[in-house]
PDB file of C-alpha atoms in Angstrom:
ATOM      1  CA  GLY D   1     -14.348  25.391  18.417  1.00 37.00           C
ATOM      2  CA  LEU D   2     -10.742  24.903  17.482  1.00 37.00           C
ATOM      3  CA  PHE D   3     -11.556  22.768  14.454  1.00 37.00           C
ATOM      4  CA  LYS D   4     -13.923  25.204  12.757  1.00 36.00           C
ATOM      5  CA  ASN D   5     -12.328  24.995   9.319  1.00 36.00           C
ATOM      6  CA  ALA D   6     -11.559  21.276   9.464  1.00 35.00           C
ATOM      7  CA  ARG D   7     -14.638  20.080   7.569  1.00 33.00           C
ATOM      8  CA  ARG D   8     -14.468  22.844   4.959  1.00 34.00           C
ATOM      9  CA  CYS D   9     -10.895  21.849   4.214  1.00 36.00           C
ATOM     10  CA  GLY D  10     -11.566  18.115   4.317  1.00 33.00           C
ATOM     11  CA  LEU D  11      -9.282  17.577   7.284  1.00 33.00           C
ATOM     12  CA  GLY D  12      -9.498  15.303  10.324  1.00 35.00           C
ATOM     13  CA  ALA D  13      -9.381  16.103  14.003  1.00 35.00           C
ATOM     14  CA  MET D  14      -5.647  16.563  14.140  1.00 34.00           C
ATOM     15  CA  GLU D  15      -5.631  19.406  11.624  1.00 40.00           C
ATOM     16  CA  ILE D  16      -6.782  22.666  13.208  1.00 50.00           C
ATOM     17  CA  GLN D  17      -6.248  25.024  10.317  1.00 47.00           C
ATOM     18  CA  CYS D  18      -6.131  24.892   6.558  1.00 46.00           C
ATOM     19  CA  GLN D  19      -2.709  24.915   4.961  1.00 51.00           C
ATOM     20  CA  GLY D  20      -1.433  28.459   4.578  1.00 54.00           C
ATOM     21  CA  GLU D  21      -4.286  30.121   6.486  1.00 64.00           C
ATOM     22  CA  ALA D  22      -4.036  31.934   9.797  1.00 76.00           C
ATOM     23  CA  LEU D  23      -6.170  30.800  12.712  1.00 80.00           C
ATOM     24  CA  GLY D  24      -9.660  32.289  12.778  1.00 83.00           C
ATOM     25  CA  GLU D  25     -10.994  34.249  15.752  1.00 86.00           C
ATOM     26  CA  ALA D  26     -12.894  31.281  17.215  1.00 87.00           C
ATOM     27  CA  GLN D  27      -9.800  29.095  16.827  1.00 87.00           C
ATOM     28  CA  ARG D  28      -7.668  31.733  18.564  1.00 88.00           C
ATOM     29  CA  LYS D  29     -10.113  31.778  21.499  1.00 90.00           C
ATOM     30  CA  GLU D  30      -9.954  27.998  21.832  1.00 89.00           C
ATOM     31  CA  MET D  31      -6.167  28.115  21.578  1.00 89.00           C
ATOM     32  CA  ALA D  32      -6.127  30.782  24.331  1.00 92.00           C
ATOM     33  CA  LYS D  33      -8.136  28.475  26.609  1.00 93.00           C
ATOM     34  CA  ALA D  34      -5.625  25.667  26.136  1.00 92.00           C
ATOM     35  CA  PHE D  35      -2.684  28.067  26.572  1.00 94.00           C
ATOM     36  CA  ASN D  36      -4.135  29.546  29.774  1.00 94.00           C
ATOM     37  CA  PHE D  37      -4.940  26.090  31.145  1.00 93.00           C
ATOM     38  CA  LEU D  38      -1.267  25.082  30.947  1.00 93.00           C
ATOM     39  CA  ALA D  39       0.241  28.481  31.755  1.00 94.00           C
ATOM     40  CA  LEU D  40      -1.821  28.852  34.951  1.00 94.00           C
ATOM     41  CA  ARG D  41      -0.367  25.613  36.320  1.00 92.00           C
ATOM     42  CA  VAL D  42       3.167  26.964  36.259  1.00 91.00           C
ATOM     43  CA  GLN D  43       4.726  28.008  39.552  1.00 91.00           C
ATOM     44  CA  GLY D  44       4.298  31.752  40.025  1.00 90.00           C
ATOM     45  CA  ALA D  45       1.603  32.089  37.341  1.00 92.00           C
ATOM     46  CA  LEU D  46      -1.132  33.309  39.694  1.00 92.00           C
ATOM     47  CA  ALA D  47       1.147  35.963  41.190  1.00 92.00           C
ATOM     48  CA  ARG D  48       2.087  37.036  37.684  1.00 92.00           C
ATOM     49  CA  LYS D  49      -1.590  37.292  36.718  1.00 92.00           C
ATOM     50  CA  ARG D  50      -2.465  39.251  39.892  1.00 93.00           C
ATOM     51  CA  SER D  51       0.332  41.698  39.079  1.00 94.00           C
ATOM     52  CA  GLY D  52      -1.273  42.359  35.703  1.00 94.00           C
ATOM     53  CA  LEU D  53       1.481  40.604  33.780  1.00 94.00           C
ATOM     54  CA  PRO D  54       0.567  38.316  30.870  1.00 94.00           C
ATOM     55  CA  LEU D  55       0.860  34.580  31.357  1.00 94.00           C
ATOM     56  CA  LEU D  56       3.938  32.800  30.060  1.00 94.00           C
ATOM     57  CA  LEU D  57       4.060  29.242  28.825  1.00 95.00           C
ATOM     58  CA  PRO D  58       7.424  27.728  29.792  1.00 94.00           C
ATOM     59  CA  LYS D  59       9.565  26.442  26.949  1.00 94.00           C
ATOM     60  CA  SER D  60       9.277  22.928  28.415  1.00 92.00           C
ATOM     61  CA  GLU D  61       5.470  23.021  28.003  1.00 92.00           C
ATOM     62  CA  VAL D  62       5.445  24.187  24.382  1.00 93.00           C
ATOM     63  CA  PRO D  63       5.734  20.671  22.880  1.00 91.00           C
ATOM     64  CA  LYS D  64       2.853  19.458  25.079  1.00 89.00           C
ATOM     65  CA  LEU D  65       0.577  22.290  23.919  1.00 91.00           C
ATOM     66  CA  LEU D  66       1.561  21.907  20.259  1.00 89.00           C
ATOM     67  CA  ARG D  67       0.660  18.228  20.426  1.00 83.00           C
ATOM     68  CA  GLY D  68      -2.468  18.916  22.471  1.00 83.00           C
ATOM     69  CA  CYS D  69      -3.630  21.280  19.738  1.00 83.00           C
ATOM     70  CA  GLY D  70      -3.121  18.655  17.071  1.00 80.00           C
ATOM     71  CA  ARG D  71       0.381  19.148  15.719  1.00 82.00           C
ATOM     72  CA  ALA D  72       2.752  16.204  15.704  1.00 77.00           C
ATOM     73  CA  PRO D  73       6.174  17.636  14.859  1.00 81.00           C
ATOM     74  CA  SER D  74       9.119  15.287  14.573  1.00 81.00           C
ATOM     75  CA  ASN D  75      11.879  15.710  17.126  1.00 83.00           C
ATOM     76  CA  ALA D  76      13.945  17.539  14.487  1.00 87.00           C
ATOM     77  CA  ASP D  77      11.041  19.882  13.619  1.00 89.00           C
ATOM     78  CA  LEU D  78      10.376  20.482  17.302  1.00 90.00           C
ATOM     79  CA  LYS D  79      14.022  21.346  17.938  1.00 92.00           C
ATOM     80  CA  GLU D  80      13.921  23.852  15.076  1.00 92.00           C
ATOM     81  CA  LEU D  81      10.686  25.412  16.354  1.00 92.00           C
ATOM     82  CA  LEU D  82      12.017  25.713  19.907  1.00 94.00           C
ATOM     83  CA  GLU D  83      15.192  27.515  18.779  1.00 93.00           C
ATOM     84  CA  SER D  84      13.172  30.730  18.521  1.00 90.00           C
ATOM     85  CA  VAL D  85      11.627  30.338  21.998  1.00 93.00           C
ATOM     86  CA  SER D  86      13.329  32.195  24.848  1.00 91.00           C
ATOM     87  CA  ASP D  87      14.187  30.260  27.997  1.00 89.00           C
ATOM     88  CA  GLU D  88      11.521  32.278  29.867  1.00 89.00           C
ATOM     89  CA  GLY D  89       8.792  30.934  27.608  1.00 92.00           C
ATOM     90  CA  LEU D  90       6.126  32.303  25.309  1.00 94.00           C
ATOM     91  CA  LEU D  91       3.247  34.735  25.515  1.00 95.00           C
ATOM     92  CA  LEU D  92      -0.045  33.654  23.936  1.00 95.00           C
ATOM     93  CA  GLU D  93       0.468  35.579  20.678  1.00 94.00           C
ATOM     94  CA  ASP D  94       3.979  34.178  20.353  1.00 95.00           C
ATOM     95  CA  PHE D  95       2.628  30.663  20.841  1.00 94.00           C
ATOM     96  CA  ILE D  96      -0.042  31.216  18.173  1.00 92.00           C
ATOM     97  CA  THR D  97       2.658  32.416  15.765  1.00 92.00           C
ATOM     98  CA  LEU D  98       4.747  29.340  16.576  1.00 93.00           C
ATOM     99  CA  TYR D  99       1.690  27.103  16.113  1.00 91.00           C
ATOM    100  CA  GLU D 100       0.965  28.641  12.715  1.00 89.00           C
ATOM    101  CA  LYS D 101       4.597  28.045  11.726  1.00 89.00           C
ATOM    102  CA  ALA D 102       4.301  24.422  12.855  1.00 88.00           C
ATOM    103  CA  SER D 103       1.103  24.143  10.793  1.00 86.00           C
ATOM    104  CA  GLU D 104       2.913  25.004   7.569  1.00 84.00           C
ATOM    105  CA  LYS D 105       3.990  21.375   7.373  1.00 81.00           C
ATOM    106  CA  ALA D 106       1.006  19.206   6.453  1.00 78.00           C
ATOM    107  CA  LEU D 107       0.092  16.204   8.567  1.00 77.00           C
ATOM    108  CA  PRO D 108       0.120  12.832   6.823  1.00 82.00           C
ATOM    109  CA  SER D 109      -3.170  11.777   5.260  1.00 86.00           C
ATOM    110  CA  GLU D 110      -4.890   8.486   6.032  1.00 91.00           C
ATOM    111  CA  HIS D 111      -3.657   7.161   2.687  1.00 94.00           C
ATOM    112  CA  GLN D 112      -0.042   8.135   3.453  1.00 92.00           C
ATOM    113  CA  LEU D 113      -0.274   6.504   6.874  1.00 92.00           C
ATOM    114  CA  LEU D 114      -1.752   3.379   5.300  1.00 95.00           C
ATOM    115  CA  ASP D 115       1.125   3.192   2.800  1.00 95.00           C
ATOM    116  CA  ALA D 116       3.668   3.544   5.619  1.00 93.00           C
ATOM    117  CA  LEU D 117       2.000   0.846   7.709  1.00 95.00           C
ATOM    118  CA  ARG D 118       1.719  -1.489   4.734  1.00 95.00           C
ATOM    119  CA  ALA D 119       5.461  -1.099   4.178  1.00 95.00           C
ATOM    120  CA  LEU D 120       5.956  -2.635   7.629  1.00 93.00           C
ATOM    121  CA  ASP D 121       3.740  -5.631   6.780  1.00 94.00           C
ATOM    122  CA  LEU D 122       6.132  -8.314   5.603  1.00 91.00           C
ATOM    123  CA  THR D 123       3.341 -10.937   5.373  1.00 92.00           C
ATOM    124  CA  GLY D 124       1.294  -9.142   2.721  1.00 92.00           C
ATOM    125  CA  SER D 125      -1.814  -9.642   4.874  1.00 95.00           C
ATOM    126  CA  ASP D 126      -2.499  -5.900   5.288  1.00 96.00           C
ATOM    127  CA  SER D 127      -2.095  -6.388   9.039  1.00 95.00           C
ATOM    128  CA  LEU D 128       0.600  -5.986  11.669  1.00 95.00           C
ATOM    129  CA  ASP D 129       1.636  -7.861  14.782  1.00 95.00           C
ATOM    130  CA  PRO D 130       1.112  -5.372  17.657  1.00 94.00           C
ATOM    131  CA  LYS D 131       4.217  -6.645  19.489  1.00 94.00           C
ATOM    132  CA  ALA D 132       6.425  -6.093  16.435  1.00 93.00           C
ATOM    133  CA  LEU D 133       4.867  -2.665  15.850  1.00 93.00           C
ATOM    134  CA  LYS D 134       5.650  -1.710  19.464  1.00 92.00           C
ATOM    135  CA  ILE D 135       9.278  -2.684  18.969  1.00 91.00           C
ATOM    136  CA  ILE D 136       9.490  -0.569  15.821  1.00 90.00           C
ATOM    137  CA  LEU D 137       7.716   2.487  17.249  1.00 88.00           C
ATOM    138  CA  CYS D 138       9.627   2.382  20.535  1.00 89.00           C
ATOM    139  CA  GLY D 139      13.020   1.731  19.017  1.00 88.00           C
ATOM    140  CA  MET D 140      13.396   3.568  15.717  1.00 84.00           C
ATOM    141  CA  GLY D 141      13.308   7.158  14.459  1.00 77.00           C
ATOM    142  CA  ASP D 142      11.304   9.510  16.691  1.00 76.00           C
ATOM    143  CA  LYS D 143      10.841   6.882  19.397  1.00 80.00           C
ATOM    144  CA  LEU D 144       7.513   6.660  21.187  1.00 81.00           C
ATOM    145  CA  GLY D 145       7.071   5.508  24.762  1.00 84.00           C
ATOM    146  CA  LEU D 146       5.409   2.167  25.390  1.00 88.00           C
ATOM    147  CA  THR D 147       2.366   3.856  26.974  1.00 88.00           C
ATOM    148  CA  HIS D 148       1.905   6.025  23.869  1.00 85.00           C
ATOM    149  CA  VAL D 149       2.018   2.974  21.611  1.00 88.00           C
ATOM    150  CA  ASP D 150      -0.481   1.199  23.871  1.00 90.00           C
ATOM    151  CA  GLN D 151      -2.782   4.243  23.611  1.00 87.00           C
ATOM    152  CA  ILE D 152      -2.490   4.168  19.827  1.00 87.00           C
ATOM    153  CA  LEU D 153      -3.345   0.467  19.657  1.00 92.00           C
ATOM    154  CA  GLN D 154      -6.133   0.673  22.239  1.00 90.00           C
ATOM    155  CA  GLY D 155      -9.495  -0.010  20.640  1.00 89.00           C
ATOM    156  CA  VAL D 156      -8.071  -1.177  17.303  1.00 92.00           C
ATOM    157  CA  PRO D 157      -9.665  -4.595  16.733  1.00 93.00           C
ATOM    158  CA  LYS D 158      -7.459  -7.645  16.303  1.00 94.00           C
ATOM    159  CA  ASP D 159      -8.055 -10.473  13.871  1.00 94.00           C
ATOM    160  CA  GLY D 160      -8.030 -14.171  14.764  1.00 94.00           C
ATOM    161  CA  LEU D 161      -4.220 -14.167  14.744  1.00 94.00           C
ATOM    162  CA  GLY D 162      -4.007 -11.182  17.102  1.00 94.00           C
ATOM    163  CA  ARG D 163      -2.918  -8.797  14.335  1.00 96.00           C
ATOM    164  CA  VAL D 164      -4.266  -5.284  13.718  1.00 96.00           C
ATOM    165  CA  SER D 165      -5.483  -4.057  10.361  1.00 95.00           C
ATOM    166  CA  CYS D 166      -3.214  -1.507   8.672  1.00 95.00           C
ATOM    167  CA  ARG D 167      -6.311   0.277   7.324  1.00 95.00           C
ATOM    168  CA  GLN D 168      -8.033   0.548  10.721  1.00 94.00           C
ATOM    169  CA  LEU D 169      -4.842   1.714  12.384  1.00 94.00           C
ATOM    170  CA  ALA D 170      -4.251   4.350   9.673  1.00 93.00           C
ATOM    171  CA  ARG D 171      -7.851   5.542  10.063  1.00 91.00           C
ATOM    172  CA  LYS D 172      -7.446   5.873  13.828  1.00 88.00           C
ATOM    173  CA  LEU D 173      -4.149   7.741  13.489  1.00 86.00           C
ATOM    174  CA  SER D 174      -5.543  10.167  10.924  1.00 82.00           C
ATOM    175  CA  LYS D 175      -8.563  10.986  13.088  1.00 78.00           C
ATOM    176  CA  GLY D 176      -6.383  12.050  15.993  1.00 68.00           C
ATOM    177  CA  PRO D 177      -6.719  11.362  19.685  1.00 60.00           C
ATOM    178  CA  ASP D 178      -9.950   9.960  21.095  1.00 56.00           C
ATOM    179  CA  GLY D 179     -12.171  12.553  22.704  1.00 50.00           C
ATOM    180  CA  VAL D 180     -11.118  15.363  20.343  1.00 46.00           C
ATOM    181  CA  LEU D 181     -14.143  16.706  18.568  1.00 41.00           C
ATOM    182  CA  HIS D 182     -13.923  17.554  14.886  1.00 38.00           C
ATOM    183  CA  PHE D 183     -16.465  19.202  12.671  1.00 30.00           C
TER     184      PHE D 183
END
């Protein structure tokens, strides 16, 4: 499906396309399914479709679909991307163009994530206290909500001291959300 080129390019689940390449036909079809799924839930979408008008994805839903399709733009990057989106929203082709623009910036590799997590480990044990990590992720930079941090930490094993391994956490983050298939 959407991750057709991921293995060929050596990329994980979060990376849908290779750097600098346009989405393939199969990827576009999968992207259209996700777009239509969200766009059809907007008030007035069914009437619009019955009238023969193309579906529009509201501007407020664009970040959700970008993230759902594997991009994780920073708040600053997201603001820049959304500047080109009209208040009415986007048509499918416009969203695909926006997605490809968002894909120009590479996602961090597992090694880069590991280095960042290790920088937070003041004990030198290659592990982090989940409570301290929550404070950092919820309170600094592009802040995450507590439920998002809990989702990230869910399933990451803890050692005898209740700490999580930087390596296992980096691996989980680089693979993307649970339930997303990658090839």
